[in-house]
Amino acid sequence: MSQSNIVDDSTKQVYGPYTTFYQTFEDILNNKDNLVKVDSTIGTRYRFGMVEKSNYKYQNLGNLGTALRPVFYEIPTQVGIRSGYDAYVPYYMLAEQIQYFDTKSAYTPLDVVIGGGGRAVTNIKHERNITPYWNAGFHFKKINADKQVASSGRNDNQSASTAYYFHTDYQSPDGKYRGLLSLSRINHRVYEQGGIVIPEGEPINSYFDDNANVRLFNAQSRDFRVETNIYNHYKLREEFQLYQNFKYVQNRNFFTDKPFDTDIEYYDQVLINSDSTTDQTQTNQLINEFGIKGDYTKMFYRFFVKFRNVKHRNRYLPSEKLYFENSGGFELRYDFDSLQNIRGSGEYILGGFYRFGGSYFNKFFTVEYWRTQSRPAIIQDIYFGNHYEWENNFATPASDLLKGSLIYGNRFMRVEPFASLTNLQNNIYYDYDQTPSQAGGSAQILSFGLNLNFILARAIHWENQGIYTGITGDAEAVNALRIPELFVNSRLYYGGYWFGEKIYIMFGVDANYKSELFTPAYSPILQQFYLQDDFLVDAYVKADAFLEFQIEDFSMFLKLEHINQRPSNGYFTHPHYRGQPRVFDIGIRWMFFN
């Protein structure tokens, strides 16, 4: 790391993307010393929402900042105890994802999106080296979105999210010691509407009336998280290093509806207060990890023990729930070269919970396998609120995932067929009555896909991804999995330099298709998605038109979202939740390097 004035022979400052690099916490923990250059390119800036950023592998409730659900089943990466409130986790940057910078000058990127329908996203970062061996920075992110249905006017928010991240990184001059500190906080608030309700017998087009009736008027959900991560390692030799990582995480989840409309039959039952709901849970975690690691020629190893204390409080339960977990694990990697490596990792928690697996990667093909046996989430085991109560003793869920891909590319095309097979046993899901249930038997999810990209006449790009998914197994286990049979992404665009290569311009169309599905419904009370067979979400193609351009460190995009929307029509993301209607978005990014 260094902080110095870099000038050329004409004293022109040459700070920029090529003098600004970063590593993630996971890179540092696993001794991946390759520094990553900051991304100054354009091409996907217009994908500013979490759905688009995930390549449409997540689906929200139709508006920016609302609850998210993965389109495809995801095997658990955390097999130990967890709260189970996951609907807003993708909006939060985990400690493992925080970037630690090496800057030769102050680096400040500003990202601002002004979206149609009262939607906005603001991202501000500032990074700088205080000394050649000490870097510090912060990240501020804000999301606001007005209601798209039954709105009282501008600034009638449906979602409002504010997040702060502070981090610092110090290395000793001799390179033997490194310490990291990160502090994170997010307050994510959603004003719940419960979906659109139309009178029986009304045509489907009534859902797309901006003044349609909704089911909830005073309800709010809130996900509040704070996290502190402190990491230290000391290098006795390249082959032998000691490290310690401490983490504190607090997660508070709220659902309030004060007062609720007793004339609307939204709540199945009322257990405590007859006219208002104030449900709250809090989960605190203390995690301490100690380990050894090192590099020997092309091989990396890491072995660790981890101690985890979890305290869970529910507003209406008589006492706190305390959990103690002790575990051990490893991470192994062999880098043949920059285009080929093999990796294995695992963790075992006393009590019979574990995750282990590995992957092999080269420029022609990849293969990966993971086996997990995970602990049920706290909310699946025990819950008490104004509308639901349960205490379960579920068997341990288990999963196997095997996936791989073939890769071929040249100057004009890239072809990547891929496939995955997931076997699930004792899967826990939320049943038709919105309470957790466990599927008997097992289910197998088999997916085949193809990434197929073309470059025509050096400037026309056509990028495609198609995935077919079939599910077999025991009837109950199969019914608990709701995955579209066919999923397609397609993007056609032009990209090239104009005006003597001073401006790079891209414009085109970005589309996503999902086949029809009885998509799970959403319970804002629990922040969970549950089974339903009454509302078929039809197959639909949603397309956006975009234009992006870049002049040195400044870039801008214009986007017309849902260009194929017909009058008084649209699509649904989940039962009674319509998708984003046609809107115009504009966004700018300006990167400062001094």
XYZ file of C-alpha atoms in Angstrom:
594
model
C 0.000 0.000 0.000
C 1.178 3.504 -0.671
C -0.035 7.073 -0.853
C 2.050 9.215 -3.186
C 1.765 11.834 -5.877
C 2.091 10.216 -9.273
C 2.814 12.578 -12.156
C 4.091 12.148 -15.691
C 6.703 14.296 -17.436
C 4.173 17.073 -18.060
C 3.092 17.075 -14.363
C -0.345 15.821 -15.376
C -1.948 13.785 -12.582
C -2.530 10.203 -13.640
C -4.508 8.800 -10.719
C -7.385 6.643 -11.852
C -8.816 3.120 -11.961
C -5.384 1.682 -12.733
C -3.974 3.029 -9.448
C -6.915 1.964 -7.233
C -7.350 -1.645 -6.104
C -9.256 -3.650 -3.511
C -9.607 -7.037 -1.853
C -12.619 -8.534 -0.089
C -12.419 -9.922 3.432
C -12.689 -13.466 2.054
C -9.716 -12.824 -0.250
C -7.602 -11.678 2.695
C -8.718 -14.528 4.957
C -7.807 -17.099 2.309
C -4.542 -15.436 1.209
C -5.719 -14.550 -2.278
C -3.199 -11.805 -2.847
C -4.457 -10.675 -6.247
C -5.618 -7.063 -6.012
C -8.733 -6.269 -8.075
C -8.869 -3.066 -10.094
C -11.952 -0.929 -9.421
C -14.605 -1.371 -12.081
C -14.783 1.711 -14.276
C -16.586 0.037 -17.178
C -20.207 0.459 -18.170
C -22.703 -2.068 -19.443
C -24.863 -2.980 -16.467
C -25.165 0.295 -14.545
C -28.831 0.466 -15.551
C -29.419 -2.718 -13.530
C -29.609 -0.847 -10.235
C -32.312 -2.908 -8.505
C -31.539 -6.136 -6.643
C -33.653 -8.191 -9.079
C -31.724 -6.971 -12.115
C -28.365 -7.101 -10.293
C -28.956 -10.786 -9.554
C -29.505 -11.432 -13.271
C -33.187 -11.919 -12.384
C -32.363 -14.841 -10.049
C -34.215 -12.974 -7.264
C -37.799 -11.734 -7.400
C -39.271 -8.912 -5.298
C -42.858 -7.826 -4.668
C -42.845 -5.517 -7.679
C -41.155 -2.475 -6.204
C -37.654 -1.404 -5.240
C -36.713 -2.343 -1.666
C -39.474 -4.901 -1.098
C -38.995 -8.477 0.143
C -36.875 -10.759 -2.051
C -37.131 -14.470 -2.807
C -34.632 -16.572 -4.811
C -36.155 -17.905 -8.036
C -34.074 -21.105 -7.756
C -33.492 -23.184 -4.638
C -30.273 -22.240 -2.833
C -28.542 -24.732 -0.552
C -27.596 -23.188 2.821
C -24.098 -21.785 3.228
C -24.585 -21.267 6.970
C -25.411 -24.617 8.549
C -25.440 -23.414 12.156
C -28.117 -21.556 14.038
C -29.602 -18.494 12.327
C -32.663 -16.313 12.793
C -34.362 -17.291 9.506
C -35.378 -13.735 8.579
C -33.863 -13.639 5.103
C -36.258 -11.577 2.943
C -34.139 -8.407 3.199
C -30.649 -9.928 3.584
C -29.670 -9.274 -0.088
C -29.924 -5.533 0.567
C -27.237 -5.833 3.241
C -23.489 -6.112 2.637
C -22.081 -8.821 4.893
C -18.693 -8.385 6.575
C -17.249 -10.992 4.177
C -18.265 -8.811 1.204
C -16.730 -5.530 2.369
C -13.911 -4.268 0.165
C -10.563 -3.149 1.597
C -8.732 -0.730 -0.670
C -5.203 0.162 -1.696
C -5.366 3.690 -3.106
C -2.616 5.936 -4.367
C -4.991 8.875 -3.969
C -8.369 9.511 -2.423
C -11.053 7.574 -4.289
C -14.687 8.759 -4.193
C -17.275 7.226 -6.539
C -20.747 8.802 -6.523
C -23.688 6.785 -7.871
C -27.131 8.354 -8.034
C -30.245 6.902 -9.674
C -33.452 8.888 -10.077
C -36.112 6.406 -11.095
C -39.641 6.890 -12.264
C -42.446 6.313 -9.820
C -40.593 8.046 -6.983
C -37.775 5.475 -6.852
C -34.193 6.451 -6.011
C -30.893 4.832 -5.069
C -27.825 6.687 -3.743
C -24.384 5.131 -3.275
C -21.450 7.145 -1.947
C -18.023 5.737 -1.135
C -14.826 7.341 0.068
C -11.520 5.476 0.314
C -8.034 6.742 1.086
C -4.659 5.618 2.362
C -3.906 7.560 5.539
C -0.318 6.235 5.495
C 1.376 3.861 3.046
C 0.234 0.976 5.300
C -3.115 2.186 6.638
C -6.326 2.572 4.623
C -9.786 3.648 5.741
C -13.106 4.221 4.048
C -16.855 4.356 4.327
C -19.860 3.452 2.193
C -23.307 5.071 2.399
C -26.299 3.571 0.611
C -29.887 4.790 0.543
C -32.975 3.347 -1.183
C -36.335 5.077 -1.445
C -39.387 3.963 -3.389
C -42.871 5.449 -3.422
C -45.927 3.225 -3.511
C -46.856 2.231 -7.057
C -50.456 1.397 -6.091
C -52.891 3.294 -3.838
C -50.428 6.140 -3.349
C -51.419 9.397 -1.699
C -48.829 11.276 -3.758
C -45.129 11.930 -3.957
C -43.030 10.817 -0.943
C -45.645 8.266 0.085
C -42.941 5.654 0.667
C -43.288 1.934 0.271
C -39.641 1.303 1.134
C -36.951 3.377 2.818
C -33.539 1.918 3.529
C -30.380 3.524 4.934
C -27.083 1.680 5.323
C -23.630 2.717 6.570
C -20.387 0.768 6.320
C -17.053 1.827 7.834
C -13.852 -0.169 7.389
C -10.144 0.185 7.983
C -7.122 -1.957 7.114
C -3.590 -1.809 8.551
C -0.444 -3.719 7.525
C 2.905 -3.592 9.275
C 5.834 -2.351 7.125
C 7.473 -5.793 7.246
C 4.228 -7.446 6.014
C 3.977 -9.819 8.984
C 0.878 -8.333 10.655
C -2.464 -7.334 9.166
C -5.560 -6.095 10.958
C -9.049 -5.307 9.654
C -12.010 -3.606 11.285
C -15.488 -3.145 9.807
C -18.655 -1.625 11.272
C -21.974 -2.020 9.469
C -25.505 -0.795 10.053
C -28.714 -0.991 8.014
C -32.243 0.131 8.809
C -34.551 -1.277 6.147
C -38.197 -0.236 6.457
C -41.093 -1.329 4.230
C -44.638 -0.007 4.419
C -46.602 -3.144 3.702
C -49.723 -3.148 1.523
C -50.501 -6.870 1.643
C -51.060 -7.004 -2.104
C -53.904 -5.718 -4.271
C -57.487 -6.806 -3.679
C -60.209 -6.518 -6.323
C -63.918 -7.339 -5.992
C -64.907 -10.862 -6.991
C -65.799 -11.049 -10.651
C -63.780 -7.995 -11.667
C -61.512 -8.445 -14.721
C -57.815 -9.137 -14.243
C -57.024 -5.680 -15.657
C -58.345 -4.183 -12.406
C -55.071 -5.195 -10.763
C -53.267 -2.669 -12.937
C -55.320 0.331 -11.856
C -53.035 2.689 -9.896
C -55.958 3.407 -7.570
C -56.783 -0.231 -6.859
C -57.503 -1.205 -3.279
C -54.835 -2.809 -1.112
C -55.154 -5.073 1.909
C -53.073 -3.257 4.525
C -52.940 0.467 5.313
C -50.929 0.960 8.533
C -48.588 -2.032 8.439
C -44.796 -1.771 8.553
C -41.952 -4.276 8.424
C -38.462 -3.404 9.571
C -35.167 -5.251 9.386
C -32.432 -3.640 11.491
C -28.889 -5.042 11.524
C -25.585 -3.988 13.030
C -22.354 -5.914 12.651
C -18.799 -5.533 13.932
C -15.948 -7.593 12.521
C -12.354 -7.550 13.837
C -9.694 -9.619 12.128
C -5.987 -10.058 12.965
C -3.341 -12.276 11.492
C 0.365 -12.636 12.071
C 2.771 -14.261 9.641
C 5.553 -16.233 11.341
C 6.512 -17.629 7.946
C 4.738 -17.836 4.603
C 4.026 -21.464 5.464
C 2.686 -20.770 8.956
C 0.398 -17.911 9.978
C -1.908 -17.355 12.938
C -5.250 -15.555 12.730
C -8.228 -14.605 14.855
C -11.592 -13.250 13.745
C -14.241 -11.788 16.055
C -17.746 -10.931 14.924
C -20.767 -9.433 16.671
C -24.103 -9.364 14.837
C -27.435 -7.993 16.015
C -30.576 -8.505 13.947
C -33.936 -7.027 14.963
C -37.123 -7.722 13.012
C -40.426 -5.898 13.462
C -43.945 -6.105 12.113
C -46.481 -3.539 13.261
C -50.029 -2.740 12.204
C -51.545 -0.121 14.532
C -54.502 -0.134 14.319
C -55.473 -2.733 11.771
C -58.750 -2.644 9.885
C -60.935 -5.297 11.490
C -63.363 -5.120 8.540
C -60.738 -6.567 6.151
C -60.258 -10.299 6.522
C -56.488 -10.276 6.157
C -55.425 -11.953 9.406
C -56.403 -15.593 9.875
C -56.475 -15.262 13.647
C -55.698 -12.845 16.478
C -53.988 -14.252 19.579
C -53.059 -11.255 21.757
C -54.292 -7.784 20.769
C -57.627 -7.515 18.984
C -56.988 -4.221 17.167
C -53.216 -3.814 16.727
C -50.082 -5.851 16.133
C -46.588 -5.146 17.461
C -44.422 -8.208 16.885
C -40.667 -8.068 17.484
C -37.751 -10.488 17.614
C -34.048 -9.904 18.214
C -31.119 -12.218 17.582
C -27.603 -11.444 18.865
C -24.566 -13.459 17.807
C -21.013 -13.524 19.183
C -18.598 -15.479 16.994
C -14.934 -16.074 17.756
C -12.738 -17.935 15.285
C -9.113 -18.986 15.768
C -6.976 -20.663 13.174
C -3.731 -21.351 11.390
C -3.089 -20.913 7.684
C -0.256 -20.679 5.218
C 1.067 -20.917 1.674
C 3.452 -23.566 0.460
C 4.442 -23.051 -3.181
C 1.067 -23.216 -5.001
C -0.923 -24.662 -2.110
C -2.936 -22.785 0.549
C -4.329 -24.306 3.750
C -6.461 -23.008 6.615
C -7.696 -24.866 9.711
C -9.890 -23.267 12.340
C -12.072 -23.665 15.405
C -15.109 -21.480 15.928
C -17.150 -20.650 19.044
C -20.605 -19.200 18.577
C -23.054 -17.843 21.178
C -26.549 -16.874 20.021
C -29.236 -15.145 22.072
C -32.789 -14.919 20.692
C -35.562 -12.823 22.184
C -39.212 -12.806 21.130
C -41.513 -10.097 22.436
C -44.119 -12.587 23.678
C -42.029 -15.579 24.711
C -41.429 -15.777 28.487
C -37.644 -16.202 28.296
C -34.653 -15.842 26.011
C -33.443 -18.751 23.922
C -29.694 -19.395 24.229
C -27.658 -21.435 21.751
C -23.994 -22.460 21.952
C -22.155 -23.930 18.993
C -18.597 -25.215 18.728
C -17.208 -26.149 15.351
C -14.047 -26.829 13.399
C -13.226 -26.651 9.738
C -10.732 -26.275 6.928
C -10.084 -24.563 3.593
C -7.638 -26.030 1.046
C -6.701 -24.659 -2.374
C -4.159 -25.540 -5.020
C -3.542 -22.995 -7.790
C -2.019 -24.712 -10.811
C -1.937 -21.298 -12.524
C -4.220 -18.282 -12.926
C -6.654 -20.325 -15.068
C -6.803 -23.562 -13.085
C -7.356 -24.394 -9.419
C -8.875 -26.992 -7.141
C -10.491 -26.162 -3.806
C -12.001 -28.013 -0.876
C -13.561 -26.761 2.351
C -15.695 -27.944 5.210
C -17.060 -27.187 8.658
C -18.455 -29.547 11.283
C -20.580 -28.316 14.199
C -20.882 -30.495 17.288
C -24.356 -31.970 17.187
C -24.196 -33.369 13.661
C -24.437 -30.296 11.420
C -21.894 -29.802 8.659
C -21.052 -28.483 5.221
C -18.266 -29.787 3.033
C -17.424 -29.884 -0.640
C -15.110 -28.604 -3.286
C -14.659 -27.374 -6.821
C -12.326 -27.689 -9.774
C -11.954 -24.927 -12.346
C -10.045 -24.509 -15.568
C -10.631 -22.593 -18.791
C -12.495 -25.503 -20.404
C -14.848 -26.774 -17.685
C -15.862 -26.475 -14.022
C -17.278 -28.998 -11.562
C -18.492 -28.469 -8.001
C -20.030 -30.588 -5.223
C -21.443 -29.638 -1.794
C -23.020 -31.685 0.955
C -24.850 -29.948 3.824
C -26.719 -31.003 6.930
C -28.086 -27.800 8.428
C -29.813 -26.740 11.599
C -33.397 -25.420 11.272
C -33.711 -21.642 11.626
C -34.935 -20.259 14.947
C -38.185 -18.920 13.479
C -38.893 -22.401 12.087
C -38.398 -23.962 15.517
C -40.226 -21.507 17.755
C -42.362 -18.391 17.259
C -45.054 -16.450 19.114
C -46.742 -13.356 17.745
C -50.121 -11.698 17.530
C -51.282 -13.975 14.713
C -49.214 -17.179 14.864
C -47.697 -19.490 17.459
C -45.737 -22.732 17.111
C -43.003 -24.856 18.630
C -41.502 -27.555 16.430
C -38.939 -30.303 16.666
C -37.917 -30.797 13.062
C -35.505 -33.423 11.761
C -32.228 -32.193 10.301
C -32.556 -30.994 6.666
C -29.877 -32.275 4.295
C -28.889 -31.448 0.725
C -26.449 -32.522 -1.981
C -25.514 -30.277 -4.896
C -23.532 -31.360 -7.949
C -23.050 -28.906 -10.792
C -20.723 -28.311 -13.680
C -20.235 -26.476 -16.954
C -18.302 -26.648 -20.213
C -16.706 -23.493 -21.632
C -15.800 -22.621 -25.195
C -15.085 -19.163 -26.552
C -13.439 -17.244 -29.355
C -13.534 -13.683 -30.656
C -17.070 -14.062 -31.973
C -18.922 -16.269 -29.520
C -18.979 -17.940 -26.117
C -20.829 -21.190 -25.462
C -21.281 -22.529 -21.925
C -23.687 -25.436 -21.336
C -24.207 -26.195 -17.638
C -26.218 -28.502 -15.411
C -26.941 -29.019 -11.727
C -28.536 -31.746 -9.635
C -29.767 -31.021 -6.108
C -31.087 -33.685 -3.759
C -33.092 -32.434 -0.746
C -34.152 -34.402 2.303
C -36.336 -33.186 5.189
C -36.803 -29.823 3.504
C -38.478 -27.185 5.707
C -40.925 -24.794 4.038
C -43.916 -22.599 4.916
C -47.190 -24.374 4.236
C -50.534 -23.100 2.966
C -51.484 -21.921 6.484
C -48.257 -19.819 6.661
C -46.688 -22.009 9.350
C -43.452 -24.016 8.955
C -43.719 -27.617 7.876
C -41.272 -30.370 6.962
C -41.570 -32.361 3.760
C -41.390 -36.102 4.128
C -39.060 -37.965 1.820
C -36.803 -36.285 -0.709
C -36.892 -34.246 -3.912
C -34.448 -33.962 -6.790
C -34.031 -30.711 -8.722
C -32.427 -31.162 -12.126
C -31.533 -28.068 -14.141
C -30.018 -27.790 -17.602
C -28.895 -24.475 -18.999
C -26.971 -22.736 -21.724
C -25.122 -19.424 -21.841
C -24.773 -18.414 -25.488
C -23.189 -15.082 -26.439
C -22.408 -13.678 -29.883
C -20.414 -10.694 -31.120
C -21.423 -9.526 -34.581
C -19.544 -6.953 -36.655
C -17.364 -6.195 -33.595
C -20.039 -4.012 -31.991
C -23.317 -5.967 -31.855
C -23.599 -8.186 -28.776
C -26.290 -10.786 -28.157
C -26.140 -12.464 -24.728
C -28.500 -15.288 -23.788
C -29.129 -17.612 -20.875
C -31.768 -20.322 -20.760
C -32.485 -22.742 -17.895
C -34.877 -25.698 -17.842
C -35.749 -27.157 -14.420
C -37.522 -30.393 -13.585
C -38.372 -31.691 -10.088
C -38.941 -35.340 -9.149
C -39.296 -37.277 -5.911
C -41.846 -37.735 -3.149
C -45.056 -35.793 -3.732
C -44.923 -33.596 -0.625
C -41.258 -32.725 -1.130
C -41.855 -31.874 -4.805
C -44.908 -29.724 -4.039
C -42.893 -27.645 -1.534
C -40.540 -26.455 -4.300
C -41.878 -23.769 -6.624
C -39.384 -23.146 -9.446
C -40.301 -22.012 -12.979
C -39.847 -24.762 -15.554
C -38.300 -22.340 -18.039
C -36.210 -19.258 -17.292
C -34.634 -17.082 -20.007
C -32.493 -13.933 -20.059
C -31.649 -12.209 -23.341
C -29.797 -8.976 -24.003
C -29.136 -7.437 -27.434
C -27.074 -4.254 -27.603
C -24.616 -2.146 -29.549
C -21.375 -1.027 -27.923
C -18.644 1.113 -29.438
C -16.551 4.291 -29.321
C -17.807 7.517 -30.906
C -16.300 10.967 -31.563
C -12.704 9.877 -31.999
C -12.928 7.282 -29.223
C -13.732 9.933 -26.635
C -17.151 8.506 -25.730
C -18.120 4.864 -25.323
C -21.828 4.287 -26.012
C -24.058 1.267 -25.432
C -27.746 0.904 -26.188
C -30.061 -2.053 -26.495
C -32.815 -4.184 -24.967
C -32.678 -6.411 -21.866
C -35.414 -9.045 -21.348
C -36.373 -11.776 -18.887
C -38.930 -14.581 -19.194
C -40.321 -16.989 -16.603
C -42.872 -19.708 -17.304
C -46.172 -19.851 -15.429
C -46.077 -20.929 -11.800
C -48.119 -21.029 -8.610
C -45.501 -18.738 -7.103
C -45.408 -18.663 -3.276
C -47.371 -15.907 -1.571
C -45.794 -13.493 0.913
C -46.538 -13.038 4.612
C -45.292 -9.633 5.825
C -46.108 -10.692 9.394
C -43.412 -13.382 9.274
C -41.282 -12.009 6.413
C -41.620 -15.440 4.781
C -42.961 -16.873 1.511
C -45.524 -19.696 1.757
C -47.318 -22.153 -0.534
C -50.504 -21.274 -2.417
C -52.452 -22.899 -5.264
C -55.087 -20.237 -5.925
C -53.234 -17.575 -7.912
C -51.388 -18.634 -11.061
C -48.646 -16.166 -11.992
C -48.718 -16.298 -15.786
C -45.687 -16.619 -18.033
C -44.452 -13.203 -19.065
C -41.646 -11.432 -20.906
C -40.531 -8.204 -19.290
C -38.224 -6.044 -21.428
C -36.253 -2.841 -20.745
C -34.563 -0.476 -23.198
C -31.336 1.214 -22.094
C -28.672 3.667 -23.193
C -25.320 4.088 -21.418
C -22.352 6.265 -22.226
C -19.011 7.013 -20.617
C -16.631 9.955 -20.871
C -13.444 9.242 -18.920
C -14.510 8.891 -15.254
C -18.116 10.024 -15.816
C -20.879 7.702 -16.981
C -24.622 7.992 -17.354
C -27.546 5.748 -18.237
C -31.088 6.234 -19.459
C -33.546 3.381 -19.112
C -37.146 2.815 -20.143
C -38.362 -0.018 -17.959
C -41.076 -2.445 -19.095
C -41.219 -1.143 -22.668
C -43.534 -3.981 -23.713
C -46.304 -3.111 -21.250
C -49.714 -2.989 -22.890
C -52.348 -0.454 -21.770
C -54.097 -1.470 -18.542
C -52.019 -4.609 -18.350
C -48.794 -5.959 -16.934
C -47.371 -8.907 -15.043
C -47.276 -10.295 -11.512
C -44.253 -11.076 -9.378
C -46.179 -12.868 -6.604
C -49.877 -13.439 -5.911
C -51.692 -10.064 -5.713
C -48.434 -8.139 -6.300
C -48.068 -6.613 -9.741
C -44.727 -5.926 -11.403
C -43.186 -2.537 -12.030
C -45.181 -0.570 -14.648
C -43.440 1.388 -17.391
C -41.187 4.107 -15.964
C -38.191 6.148 -17.089
C -34.974 5.991 -15.031
C -31.808 8.049 -15.170
C -28.550 7.432 -13.355
C -25.068 8.967 -13.169
C -21.727 7.801 -11.845
C -18.756 10.068 -11.273
C -15.478 8.647 -10.008
C -13.077 11.061 -8.304
C -9.423 10.072 -7.789
C -8.045 13.047 -5.878
